Backbone as XML, in Angstrom:
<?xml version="1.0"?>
<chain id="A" units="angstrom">
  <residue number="1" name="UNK">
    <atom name="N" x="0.825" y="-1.196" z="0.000"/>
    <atom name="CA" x="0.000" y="0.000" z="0.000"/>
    <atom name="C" x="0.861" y="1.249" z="0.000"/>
  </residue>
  <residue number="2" name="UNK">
    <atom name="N" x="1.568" y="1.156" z="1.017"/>
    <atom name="CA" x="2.420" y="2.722" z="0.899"/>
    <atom name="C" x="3.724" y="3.310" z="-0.434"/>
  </residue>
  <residue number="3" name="UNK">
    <atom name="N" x="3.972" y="1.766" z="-1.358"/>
    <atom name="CA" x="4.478" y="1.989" z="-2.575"/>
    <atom name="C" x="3.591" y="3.380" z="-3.704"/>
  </residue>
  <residue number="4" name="UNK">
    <atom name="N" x="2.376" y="2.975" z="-3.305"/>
    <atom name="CA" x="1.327" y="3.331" z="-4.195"/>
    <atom name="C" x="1.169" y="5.093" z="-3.784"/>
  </residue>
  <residue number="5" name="UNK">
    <atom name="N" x="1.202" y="5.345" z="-2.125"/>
    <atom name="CA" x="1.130" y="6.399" z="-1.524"/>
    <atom name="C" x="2.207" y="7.424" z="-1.713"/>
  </residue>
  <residue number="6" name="UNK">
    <atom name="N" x="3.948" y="6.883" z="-2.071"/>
    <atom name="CA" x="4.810" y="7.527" z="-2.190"/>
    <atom name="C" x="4.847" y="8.904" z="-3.136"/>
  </residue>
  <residue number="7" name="UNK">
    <atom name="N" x="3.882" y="8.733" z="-4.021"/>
    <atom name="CA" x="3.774" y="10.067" z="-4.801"/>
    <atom name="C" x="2.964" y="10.879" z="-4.404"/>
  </residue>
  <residue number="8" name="UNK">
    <atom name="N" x="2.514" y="9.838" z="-4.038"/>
    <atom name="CA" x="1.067" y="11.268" z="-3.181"/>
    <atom name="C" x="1.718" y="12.458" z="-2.605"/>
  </residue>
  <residue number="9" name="UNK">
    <atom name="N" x="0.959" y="13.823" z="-2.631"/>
    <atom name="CA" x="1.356" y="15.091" z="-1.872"/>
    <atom name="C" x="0.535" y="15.686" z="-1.155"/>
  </residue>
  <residue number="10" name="UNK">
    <atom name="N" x="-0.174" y="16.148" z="-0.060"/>
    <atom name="CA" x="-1.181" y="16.970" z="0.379"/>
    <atom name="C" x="-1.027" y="17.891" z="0.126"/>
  </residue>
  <residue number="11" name="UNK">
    <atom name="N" x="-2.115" y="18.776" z="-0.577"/>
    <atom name="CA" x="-2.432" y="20.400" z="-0.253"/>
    <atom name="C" x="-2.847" y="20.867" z="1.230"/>
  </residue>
  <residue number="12" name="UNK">
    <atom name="N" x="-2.020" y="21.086" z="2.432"/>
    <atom name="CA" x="-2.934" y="21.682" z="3.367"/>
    <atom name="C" x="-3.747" y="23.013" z="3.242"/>
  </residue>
  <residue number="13" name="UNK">
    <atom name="N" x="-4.584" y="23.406" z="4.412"/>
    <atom name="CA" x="-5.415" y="24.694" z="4.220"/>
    <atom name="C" x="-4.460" y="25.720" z="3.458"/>
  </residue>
  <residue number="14" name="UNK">
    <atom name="N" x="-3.508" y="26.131" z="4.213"/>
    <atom name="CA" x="-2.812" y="27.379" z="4.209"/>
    <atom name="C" x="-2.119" y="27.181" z="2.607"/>
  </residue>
  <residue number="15" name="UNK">
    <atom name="N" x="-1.967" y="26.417" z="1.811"/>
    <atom name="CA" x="-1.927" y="26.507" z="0.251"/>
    <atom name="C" x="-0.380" y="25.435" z="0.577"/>
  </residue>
  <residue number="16" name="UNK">
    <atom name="N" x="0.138" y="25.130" z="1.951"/>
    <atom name="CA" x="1.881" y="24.373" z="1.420"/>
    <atom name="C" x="1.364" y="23.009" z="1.000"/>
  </residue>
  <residue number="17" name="UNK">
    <atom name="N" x="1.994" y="22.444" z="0.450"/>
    <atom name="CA" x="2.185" y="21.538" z="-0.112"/>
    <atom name="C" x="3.556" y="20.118" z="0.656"/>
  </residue>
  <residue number="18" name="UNK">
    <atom name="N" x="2.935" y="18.879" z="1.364"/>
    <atom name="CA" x="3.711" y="18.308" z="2.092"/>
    <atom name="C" x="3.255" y="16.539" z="1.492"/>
  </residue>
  <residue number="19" name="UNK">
    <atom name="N" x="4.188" y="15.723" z="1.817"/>
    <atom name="CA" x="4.561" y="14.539" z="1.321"/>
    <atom name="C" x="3.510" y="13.795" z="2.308"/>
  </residue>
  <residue number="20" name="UNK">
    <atom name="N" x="2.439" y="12.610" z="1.466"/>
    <atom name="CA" x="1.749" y="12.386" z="2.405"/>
    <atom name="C" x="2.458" y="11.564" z="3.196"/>
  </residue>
  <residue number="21" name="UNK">
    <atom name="N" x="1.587" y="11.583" z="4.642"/>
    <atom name="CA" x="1.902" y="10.983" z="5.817"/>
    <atom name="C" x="0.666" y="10.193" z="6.553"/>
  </residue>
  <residue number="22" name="UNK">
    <atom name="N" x="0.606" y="8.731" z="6.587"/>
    <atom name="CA" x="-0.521" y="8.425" z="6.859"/>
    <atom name="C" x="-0.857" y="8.616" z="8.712"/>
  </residue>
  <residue number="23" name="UNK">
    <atom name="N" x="0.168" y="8.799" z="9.463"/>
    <atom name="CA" x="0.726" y="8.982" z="10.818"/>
    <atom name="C" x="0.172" y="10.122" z="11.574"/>
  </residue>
  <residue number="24" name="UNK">
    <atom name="N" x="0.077" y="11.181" z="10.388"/>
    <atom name="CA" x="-0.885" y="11.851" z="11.044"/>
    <atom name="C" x="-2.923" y="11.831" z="10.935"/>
  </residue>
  <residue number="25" name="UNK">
    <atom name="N" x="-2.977" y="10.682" z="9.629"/>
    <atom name="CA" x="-4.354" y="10.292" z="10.031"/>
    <atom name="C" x="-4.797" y="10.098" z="11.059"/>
  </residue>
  <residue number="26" name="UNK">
    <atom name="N" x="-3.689" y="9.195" z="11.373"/>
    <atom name="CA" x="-3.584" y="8.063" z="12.815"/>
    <atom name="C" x="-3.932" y="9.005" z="14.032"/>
  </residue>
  <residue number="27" name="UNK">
    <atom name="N" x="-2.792" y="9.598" z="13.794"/>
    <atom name="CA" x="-2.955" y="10.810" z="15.071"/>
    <atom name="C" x="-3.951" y="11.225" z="15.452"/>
  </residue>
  <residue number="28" name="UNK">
    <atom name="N" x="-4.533" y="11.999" z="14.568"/>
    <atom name="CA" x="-5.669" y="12.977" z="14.453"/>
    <atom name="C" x="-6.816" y="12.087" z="15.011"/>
  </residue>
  <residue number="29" name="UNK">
    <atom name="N" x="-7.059" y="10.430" z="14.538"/>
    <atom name="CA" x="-8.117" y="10.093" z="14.885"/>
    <atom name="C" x="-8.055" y="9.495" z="16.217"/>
  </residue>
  <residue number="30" name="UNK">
    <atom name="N" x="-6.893" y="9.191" z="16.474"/>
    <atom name="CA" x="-6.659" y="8.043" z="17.696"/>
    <atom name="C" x="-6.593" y="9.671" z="19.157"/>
  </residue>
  <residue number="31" name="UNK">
    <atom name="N" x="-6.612" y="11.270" z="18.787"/>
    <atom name="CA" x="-6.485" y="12.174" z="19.215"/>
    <atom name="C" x="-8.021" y="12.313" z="20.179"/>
  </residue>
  <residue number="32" name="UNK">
    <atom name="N" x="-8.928" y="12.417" z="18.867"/>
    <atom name="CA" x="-10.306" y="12.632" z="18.638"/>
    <atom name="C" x="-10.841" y="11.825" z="19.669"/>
  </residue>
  <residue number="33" name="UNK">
    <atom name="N" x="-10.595" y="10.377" z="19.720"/>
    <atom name="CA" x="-11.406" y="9.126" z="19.929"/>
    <atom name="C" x="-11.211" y="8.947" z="21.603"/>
  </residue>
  <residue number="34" name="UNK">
    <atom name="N" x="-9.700" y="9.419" z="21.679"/>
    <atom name="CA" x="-9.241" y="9.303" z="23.136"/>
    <atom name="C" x="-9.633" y="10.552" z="24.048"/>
  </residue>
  <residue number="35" name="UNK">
    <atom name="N" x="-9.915" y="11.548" z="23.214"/>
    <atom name="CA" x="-10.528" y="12.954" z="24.116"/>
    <atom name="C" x="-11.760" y="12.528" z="24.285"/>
  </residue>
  <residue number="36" name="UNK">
    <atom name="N" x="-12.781" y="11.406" z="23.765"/>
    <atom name="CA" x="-14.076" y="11.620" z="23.422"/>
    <atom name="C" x="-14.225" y="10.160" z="23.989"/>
  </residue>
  <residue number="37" name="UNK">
    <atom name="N" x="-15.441" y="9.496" z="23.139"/>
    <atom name="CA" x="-15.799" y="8.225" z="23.523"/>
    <atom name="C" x="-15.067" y="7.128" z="24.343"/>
  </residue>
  <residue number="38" name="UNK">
    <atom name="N" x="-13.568" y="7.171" z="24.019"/>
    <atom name="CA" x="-12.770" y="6.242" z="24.647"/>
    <atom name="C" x="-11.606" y="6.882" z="25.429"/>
  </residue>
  <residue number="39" name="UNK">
    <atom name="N" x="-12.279" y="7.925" z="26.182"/>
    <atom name="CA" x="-11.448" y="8.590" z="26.711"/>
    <atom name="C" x="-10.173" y="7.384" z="28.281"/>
  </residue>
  <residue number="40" name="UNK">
    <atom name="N" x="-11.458" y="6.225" z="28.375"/>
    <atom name="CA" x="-10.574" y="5.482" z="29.542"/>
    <atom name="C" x="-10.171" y="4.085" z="28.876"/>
  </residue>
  <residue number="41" name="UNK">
    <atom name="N" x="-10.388" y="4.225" z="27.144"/>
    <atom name="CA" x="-9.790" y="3.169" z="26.719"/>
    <atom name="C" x="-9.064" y="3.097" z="25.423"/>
  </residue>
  <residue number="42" name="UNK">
    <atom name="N" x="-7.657" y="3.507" z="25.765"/>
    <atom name="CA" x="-6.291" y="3.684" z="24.482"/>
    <atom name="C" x="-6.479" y="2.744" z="24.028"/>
  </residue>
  <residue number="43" name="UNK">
    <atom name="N" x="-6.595" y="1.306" z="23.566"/>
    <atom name="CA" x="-6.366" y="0.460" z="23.015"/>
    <atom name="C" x="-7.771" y="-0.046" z="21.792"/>
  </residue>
  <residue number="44" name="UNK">
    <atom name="N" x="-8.776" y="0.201" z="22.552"/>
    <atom name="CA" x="-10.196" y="0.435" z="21.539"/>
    <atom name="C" x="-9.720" y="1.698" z="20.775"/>
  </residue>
  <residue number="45" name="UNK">
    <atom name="N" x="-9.287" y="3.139" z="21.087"/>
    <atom name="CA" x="-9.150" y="4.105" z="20.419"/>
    <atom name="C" x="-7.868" y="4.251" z="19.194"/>
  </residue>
  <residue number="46" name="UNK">
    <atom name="N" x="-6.486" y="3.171" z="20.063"/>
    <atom name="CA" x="-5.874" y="3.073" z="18.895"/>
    <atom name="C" x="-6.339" y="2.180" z="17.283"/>
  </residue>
  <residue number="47" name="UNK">
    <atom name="N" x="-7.288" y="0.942" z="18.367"/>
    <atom name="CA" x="-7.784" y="0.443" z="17.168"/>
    <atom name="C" x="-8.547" y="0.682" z="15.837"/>
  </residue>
  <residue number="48" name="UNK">
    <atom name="N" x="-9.739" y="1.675" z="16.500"/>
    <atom name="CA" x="-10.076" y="2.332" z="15.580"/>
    <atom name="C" x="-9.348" y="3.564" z="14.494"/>
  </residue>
  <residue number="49" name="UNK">
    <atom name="N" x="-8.522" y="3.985" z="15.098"/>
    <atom name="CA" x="-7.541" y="4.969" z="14.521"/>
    <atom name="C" x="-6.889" y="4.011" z="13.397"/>
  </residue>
  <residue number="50" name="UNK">
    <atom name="N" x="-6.081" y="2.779" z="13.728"/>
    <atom name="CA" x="-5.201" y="1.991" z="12.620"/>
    <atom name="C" x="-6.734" y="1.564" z="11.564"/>
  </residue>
  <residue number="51" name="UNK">
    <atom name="N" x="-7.703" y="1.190" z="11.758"/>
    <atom name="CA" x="-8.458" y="0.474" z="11.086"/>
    <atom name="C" x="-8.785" y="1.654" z="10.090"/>
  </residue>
  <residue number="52" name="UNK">
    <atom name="N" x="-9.558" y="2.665" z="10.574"/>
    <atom name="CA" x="-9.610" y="3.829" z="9.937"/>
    <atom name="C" x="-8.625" y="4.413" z="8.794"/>
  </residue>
  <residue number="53" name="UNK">
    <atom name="N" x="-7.322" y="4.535" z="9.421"/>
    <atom name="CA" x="-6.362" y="4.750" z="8.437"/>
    <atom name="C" x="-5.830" y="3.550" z="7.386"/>
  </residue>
  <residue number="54" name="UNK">
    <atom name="N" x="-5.960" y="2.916" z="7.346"/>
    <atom name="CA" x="-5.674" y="1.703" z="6.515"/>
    <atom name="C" x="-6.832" y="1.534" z="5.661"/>
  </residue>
  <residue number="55" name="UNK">
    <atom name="N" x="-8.197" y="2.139" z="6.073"/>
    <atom name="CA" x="-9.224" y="1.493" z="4.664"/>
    <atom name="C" x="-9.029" y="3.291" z="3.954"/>
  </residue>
  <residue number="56" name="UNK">
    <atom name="N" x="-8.547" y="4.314" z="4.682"/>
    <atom name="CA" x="-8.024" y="5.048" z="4.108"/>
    <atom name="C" x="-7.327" y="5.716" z="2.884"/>
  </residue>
  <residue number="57" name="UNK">
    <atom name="N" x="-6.068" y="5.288" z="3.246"/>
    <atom name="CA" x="-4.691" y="4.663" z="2.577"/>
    <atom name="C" x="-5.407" y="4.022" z="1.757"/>
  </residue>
  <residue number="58" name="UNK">
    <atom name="N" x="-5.960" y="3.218" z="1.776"/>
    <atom name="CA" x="-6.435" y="2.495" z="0.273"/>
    <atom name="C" x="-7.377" y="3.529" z="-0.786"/>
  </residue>
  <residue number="59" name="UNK">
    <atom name="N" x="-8.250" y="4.152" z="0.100"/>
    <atom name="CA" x="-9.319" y="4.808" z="-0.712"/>
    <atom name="C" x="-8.155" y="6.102" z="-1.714"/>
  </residue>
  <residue number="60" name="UNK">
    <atom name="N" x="-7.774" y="6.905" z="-1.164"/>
    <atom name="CA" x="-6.340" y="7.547" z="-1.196"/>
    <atom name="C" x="-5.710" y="7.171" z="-2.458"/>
  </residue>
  <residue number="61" name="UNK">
    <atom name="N" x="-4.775" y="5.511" z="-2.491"/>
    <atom name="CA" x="-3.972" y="5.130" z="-3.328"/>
    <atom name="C" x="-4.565" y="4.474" z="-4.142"/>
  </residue>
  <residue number="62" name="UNK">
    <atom name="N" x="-6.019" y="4.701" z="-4.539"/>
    <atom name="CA" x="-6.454" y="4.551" z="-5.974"/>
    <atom name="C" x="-6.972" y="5.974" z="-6.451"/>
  </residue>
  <residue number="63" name="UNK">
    <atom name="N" x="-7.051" y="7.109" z="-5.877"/>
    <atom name="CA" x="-7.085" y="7.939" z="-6.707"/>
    <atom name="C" x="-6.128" y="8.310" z="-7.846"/>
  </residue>
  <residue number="64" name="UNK">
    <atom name="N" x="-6.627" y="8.888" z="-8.785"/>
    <atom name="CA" x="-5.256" y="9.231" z="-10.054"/>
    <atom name="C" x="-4.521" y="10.326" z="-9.827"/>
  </residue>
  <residue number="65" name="UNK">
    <atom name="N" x="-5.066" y="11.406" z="-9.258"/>
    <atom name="CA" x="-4.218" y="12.341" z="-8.878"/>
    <atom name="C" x="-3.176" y="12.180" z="-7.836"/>
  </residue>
  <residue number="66" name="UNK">
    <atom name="N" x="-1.625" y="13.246" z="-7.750"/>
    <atom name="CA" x="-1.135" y="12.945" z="-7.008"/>
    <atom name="C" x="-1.399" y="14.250" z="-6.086"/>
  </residue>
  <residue number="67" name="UNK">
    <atom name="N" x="-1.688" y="15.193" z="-6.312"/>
    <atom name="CA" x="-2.042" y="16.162" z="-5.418"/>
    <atom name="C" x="-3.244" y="16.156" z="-4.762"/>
  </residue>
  <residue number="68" name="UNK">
    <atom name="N" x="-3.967" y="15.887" z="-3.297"/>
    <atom name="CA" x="-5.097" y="15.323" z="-2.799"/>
    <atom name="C" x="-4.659" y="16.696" z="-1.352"/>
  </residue>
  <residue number="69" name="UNK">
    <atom name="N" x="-6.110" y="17.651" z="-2.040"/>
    <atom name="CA" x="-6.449" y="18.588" z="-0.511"/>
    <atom name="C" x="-6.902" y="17.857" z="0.374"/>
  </residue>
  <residue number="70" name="UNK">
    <atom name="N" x="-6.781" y="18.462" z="2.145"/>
    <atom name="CA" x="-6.676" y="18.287" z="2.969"/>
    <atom name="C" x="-8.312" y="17.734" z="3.164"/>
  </residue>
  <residue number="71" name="UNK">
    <atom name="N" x="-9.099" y="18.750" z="2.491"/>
    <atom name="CA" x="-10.437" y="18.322" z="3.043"/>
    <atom name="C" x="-11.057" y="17.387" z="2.046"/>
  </residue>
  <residue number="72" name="UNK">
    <atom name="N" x="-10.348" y="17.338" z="1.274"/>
    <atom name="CA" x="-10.471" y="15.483" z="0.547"/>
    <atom name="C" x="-9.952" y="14.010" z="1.627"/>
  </residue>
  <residue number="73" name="UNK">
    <atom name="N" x="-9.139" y="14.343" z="2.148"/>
    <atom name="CA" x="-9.184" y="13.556" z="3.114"/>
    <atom name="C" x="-9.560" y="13.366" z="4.288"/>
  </residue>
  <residue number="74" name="UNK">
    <atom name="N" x="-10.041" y="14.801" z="5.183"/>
    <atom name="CA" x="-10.567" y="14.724" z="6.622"/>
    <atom name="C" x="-11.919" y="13.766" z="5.935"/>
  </residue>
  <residue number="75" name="UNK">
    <atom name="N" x="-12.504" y="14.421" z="4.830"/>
    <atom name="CA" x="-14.289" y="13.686" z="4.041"/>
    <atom name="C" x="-13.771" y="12.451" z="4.184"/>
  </residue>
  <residue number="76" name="UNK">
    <atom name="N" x="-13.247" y="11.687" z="3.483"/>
    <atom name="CA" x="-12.567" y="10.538" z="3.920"/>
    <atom name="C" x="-12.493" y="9.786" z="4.782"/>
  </residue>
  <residue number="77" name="UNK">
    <atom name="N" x="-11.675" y="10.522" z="5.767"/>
    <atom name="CA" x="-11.740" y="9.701" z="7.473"/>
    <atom name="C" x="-13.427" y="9.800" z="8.007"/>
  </residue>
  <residue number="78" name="UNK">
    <atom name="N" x="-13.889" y="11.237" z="8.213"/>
    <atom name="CA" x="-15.389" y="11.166" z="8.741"/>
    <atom name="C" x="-16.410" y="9.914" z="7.647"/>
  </residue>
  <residue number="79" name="UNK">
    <atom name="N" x="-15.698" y="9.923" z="6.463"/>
    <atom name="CA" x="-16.953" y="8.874" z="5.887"/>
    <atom name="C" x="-16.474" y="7.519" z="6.870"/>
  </residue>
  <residue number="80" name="UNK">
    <atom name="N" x="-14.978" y="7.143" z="7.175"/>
    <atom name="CA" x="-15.078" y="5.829" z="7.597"/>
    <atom name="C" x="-15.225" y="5.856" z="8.703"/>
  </residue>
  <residue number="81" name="UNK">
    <atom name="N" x="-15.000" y="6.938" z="9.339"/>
    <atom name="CA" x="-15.569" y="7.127" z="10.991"/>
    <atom name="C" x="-16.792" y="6.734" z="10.904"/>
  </residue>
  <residue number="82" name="UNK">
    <atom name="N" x="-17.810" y="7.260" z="10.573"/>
    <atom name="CA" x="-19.028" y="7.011" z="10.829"/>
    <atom name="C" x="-19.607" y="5.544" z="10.365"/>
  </residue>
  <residue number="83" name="UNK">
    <atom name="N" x="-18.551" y="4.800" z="9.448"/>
    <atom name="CA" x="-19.279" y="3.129" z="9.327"/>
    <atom name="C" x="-18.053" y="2.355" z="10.326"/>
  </residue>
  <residue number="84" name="UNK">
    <atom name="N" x="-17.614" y="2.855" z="10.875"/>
    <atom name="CA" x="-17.306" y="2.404" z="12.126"/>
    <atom name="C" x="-17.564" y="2.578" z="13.805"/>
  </residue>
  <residue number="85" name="UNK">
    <atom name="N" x="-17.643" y="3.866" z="13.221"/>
    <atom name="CA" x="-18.328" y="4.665" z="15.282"/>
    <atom name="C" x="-18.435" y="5.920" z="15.118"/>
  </residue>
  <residue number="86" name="UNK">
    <atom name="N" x="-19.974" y="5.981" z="14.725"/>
    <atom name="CA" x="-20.510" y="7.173" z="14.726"/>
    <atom name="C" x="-20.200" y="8.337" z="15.671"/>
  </residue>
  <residue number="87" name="UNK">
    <atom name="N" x="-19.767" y="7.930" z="16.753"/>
    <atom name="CA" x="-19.606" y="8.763" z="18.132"/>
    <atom name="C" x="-18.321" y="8.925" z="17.753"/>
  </residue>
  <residue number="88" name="UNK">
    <atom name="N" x="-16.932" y="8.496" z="17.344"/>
    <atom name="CA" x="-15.950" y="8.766" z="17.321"/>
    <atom name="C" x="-16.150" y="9.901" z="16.061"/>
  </residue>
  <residue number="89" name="UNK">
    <atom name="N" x="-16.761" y="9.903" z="15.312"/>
    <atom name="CA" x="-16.812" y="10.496" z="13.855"/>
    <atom name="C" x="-17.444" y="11.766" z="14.443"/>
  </residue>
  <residue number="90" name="UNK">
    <atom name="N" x="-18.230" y="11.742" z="15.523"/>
    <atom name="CA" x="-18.498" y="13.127" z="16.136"/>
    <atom name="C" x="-17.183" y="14.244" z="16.935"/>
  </residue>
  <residue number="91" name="UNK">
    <atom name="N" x="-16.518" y="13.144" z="17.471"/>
    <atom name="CA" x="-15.411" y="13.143" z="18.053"/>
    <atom name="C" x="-14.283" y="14.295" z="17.286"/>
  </residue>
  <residue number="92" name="UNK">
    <atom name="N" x="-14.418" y="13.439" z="16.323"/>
    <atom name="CA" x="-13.257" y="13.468" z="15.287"/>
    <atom name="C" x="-13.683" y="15.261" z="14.750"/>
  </residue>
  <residue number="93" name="UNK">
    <atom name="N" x="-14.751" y="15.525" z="14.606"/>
    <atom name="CA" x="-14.884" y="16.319" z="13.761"/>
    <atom name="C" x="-15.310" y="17.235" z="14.974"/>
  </residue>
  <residue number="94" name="UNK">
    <atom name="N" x="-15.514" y="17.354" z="15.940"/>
    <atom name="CA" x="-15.062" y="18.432" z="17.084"/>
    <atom name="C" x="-13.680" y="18.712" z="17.510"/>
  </residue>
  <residue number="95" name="UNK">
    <atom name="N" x="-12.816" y="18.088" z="17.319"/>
    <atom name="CA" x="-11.275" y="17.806" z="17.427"/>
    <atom name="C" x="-10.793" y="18.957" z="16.367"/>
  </residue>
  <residue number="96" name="UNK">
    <atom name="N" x="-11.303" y="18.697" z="15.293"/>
    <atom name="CA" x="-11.100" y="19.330" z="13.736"/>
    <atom name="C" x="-11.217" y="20.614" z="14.027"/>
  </residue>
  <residue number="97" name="UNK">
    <atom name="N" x="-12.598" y="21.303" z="14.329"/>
    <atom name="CA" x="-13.006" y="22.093" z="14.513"/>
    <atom name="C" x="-12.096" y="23.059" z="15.669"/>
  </residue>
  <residue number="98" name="UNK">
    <atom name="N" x="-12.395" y="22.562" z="17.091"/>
    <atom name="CA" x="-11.324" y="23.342" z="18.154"/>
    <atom name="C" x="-9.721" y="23.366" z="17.003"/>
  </residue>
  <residue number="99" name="UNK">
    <atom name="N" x="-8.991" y="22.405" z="16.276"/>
    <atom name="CA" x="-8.393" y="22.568" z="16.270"/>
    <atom name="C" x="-7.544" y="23.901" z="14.849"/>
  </residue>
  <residue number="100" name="UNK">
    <atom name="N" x="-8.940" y="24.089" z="14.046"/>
    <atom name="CA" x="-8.849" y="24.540" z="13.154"/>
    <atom name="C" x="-8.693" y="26.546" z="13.899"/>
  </residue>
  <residue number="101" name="UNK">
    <atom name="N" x="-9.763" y="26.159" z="15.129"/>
    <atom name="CA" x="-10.069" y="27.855" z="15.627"/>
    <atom name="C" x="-8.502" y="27.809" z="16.170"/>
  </residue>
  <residue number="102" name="UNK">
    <atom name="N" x="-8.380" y="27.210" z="16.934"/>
    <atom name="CA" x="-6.827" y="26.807" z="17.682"/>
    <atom name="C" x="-5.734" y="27.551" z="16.599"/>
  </residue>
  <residue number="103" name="UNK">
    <atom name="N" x="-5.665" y="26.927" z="15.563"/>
    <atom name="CA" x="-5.115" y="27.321" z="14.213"/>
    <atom name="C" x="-5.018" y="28.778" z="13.747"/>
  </residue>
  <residue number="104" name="UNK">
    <atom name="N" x="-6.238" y="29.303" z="13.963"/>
    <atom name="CA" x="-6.646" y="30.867" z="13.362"/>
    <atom name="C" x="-5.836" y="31.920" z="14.372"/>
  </residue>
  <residue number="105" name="UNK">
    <atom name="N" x="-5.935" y="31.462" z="15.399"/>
    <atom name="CA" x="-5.538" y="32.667" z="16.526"/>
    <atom name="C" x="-4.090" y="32.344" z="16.912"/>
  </residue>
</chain>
């Protein structure tokens, strides 16, 4: 899978342009999941985070383009959040949010 990912590039918000990294999917969701629903259980929260990022990574490394914006992929994670744990996918996208205002100021 990550042969396929090596060309890939993200557009983030702010217009730079960075080499994808699936690590910070991970992050972001295993972030979300552990502030929120599974706040007293790391190991349900990492799980969902790896599972998440891996049907990911796939959806990802069949697109044709190699340049893929940021909010092409948060859509992404919240679509597989939610056919996995709706509550984390709430999670996830309050995480986003604080972290986007977080961002501005």
């Amino acid at each position: 899978m990550q042969t396929k990912l090596v060309n890939k590039v993200v557009i983030k918000r702010n217009g730079h342009v960075v080499d994808w990294d699936s690590f910070r999917i991970q992050t972001a969701v295993f972030k979300a999941a552990i502030n929120g629903k599974y706040k007293d259980k790391p190991l349900h929260a990492n799980m969902i985070a790896n599972n998440v990022t891996k049907v990911v990574e796939k959806v990802i490394a069949e697109l044709s383009f190699e340049k893929i914006e940021i909010e092409t992929i948060q859509n992404q994670v919240i679509k597989q959040l939610n056919d996995f744990d709706k509550d984390v996918a709430r999670d996830f996208l309050a995480y986003k949010t604080k972290q986007n205002i977080e961002q501005r100021h």
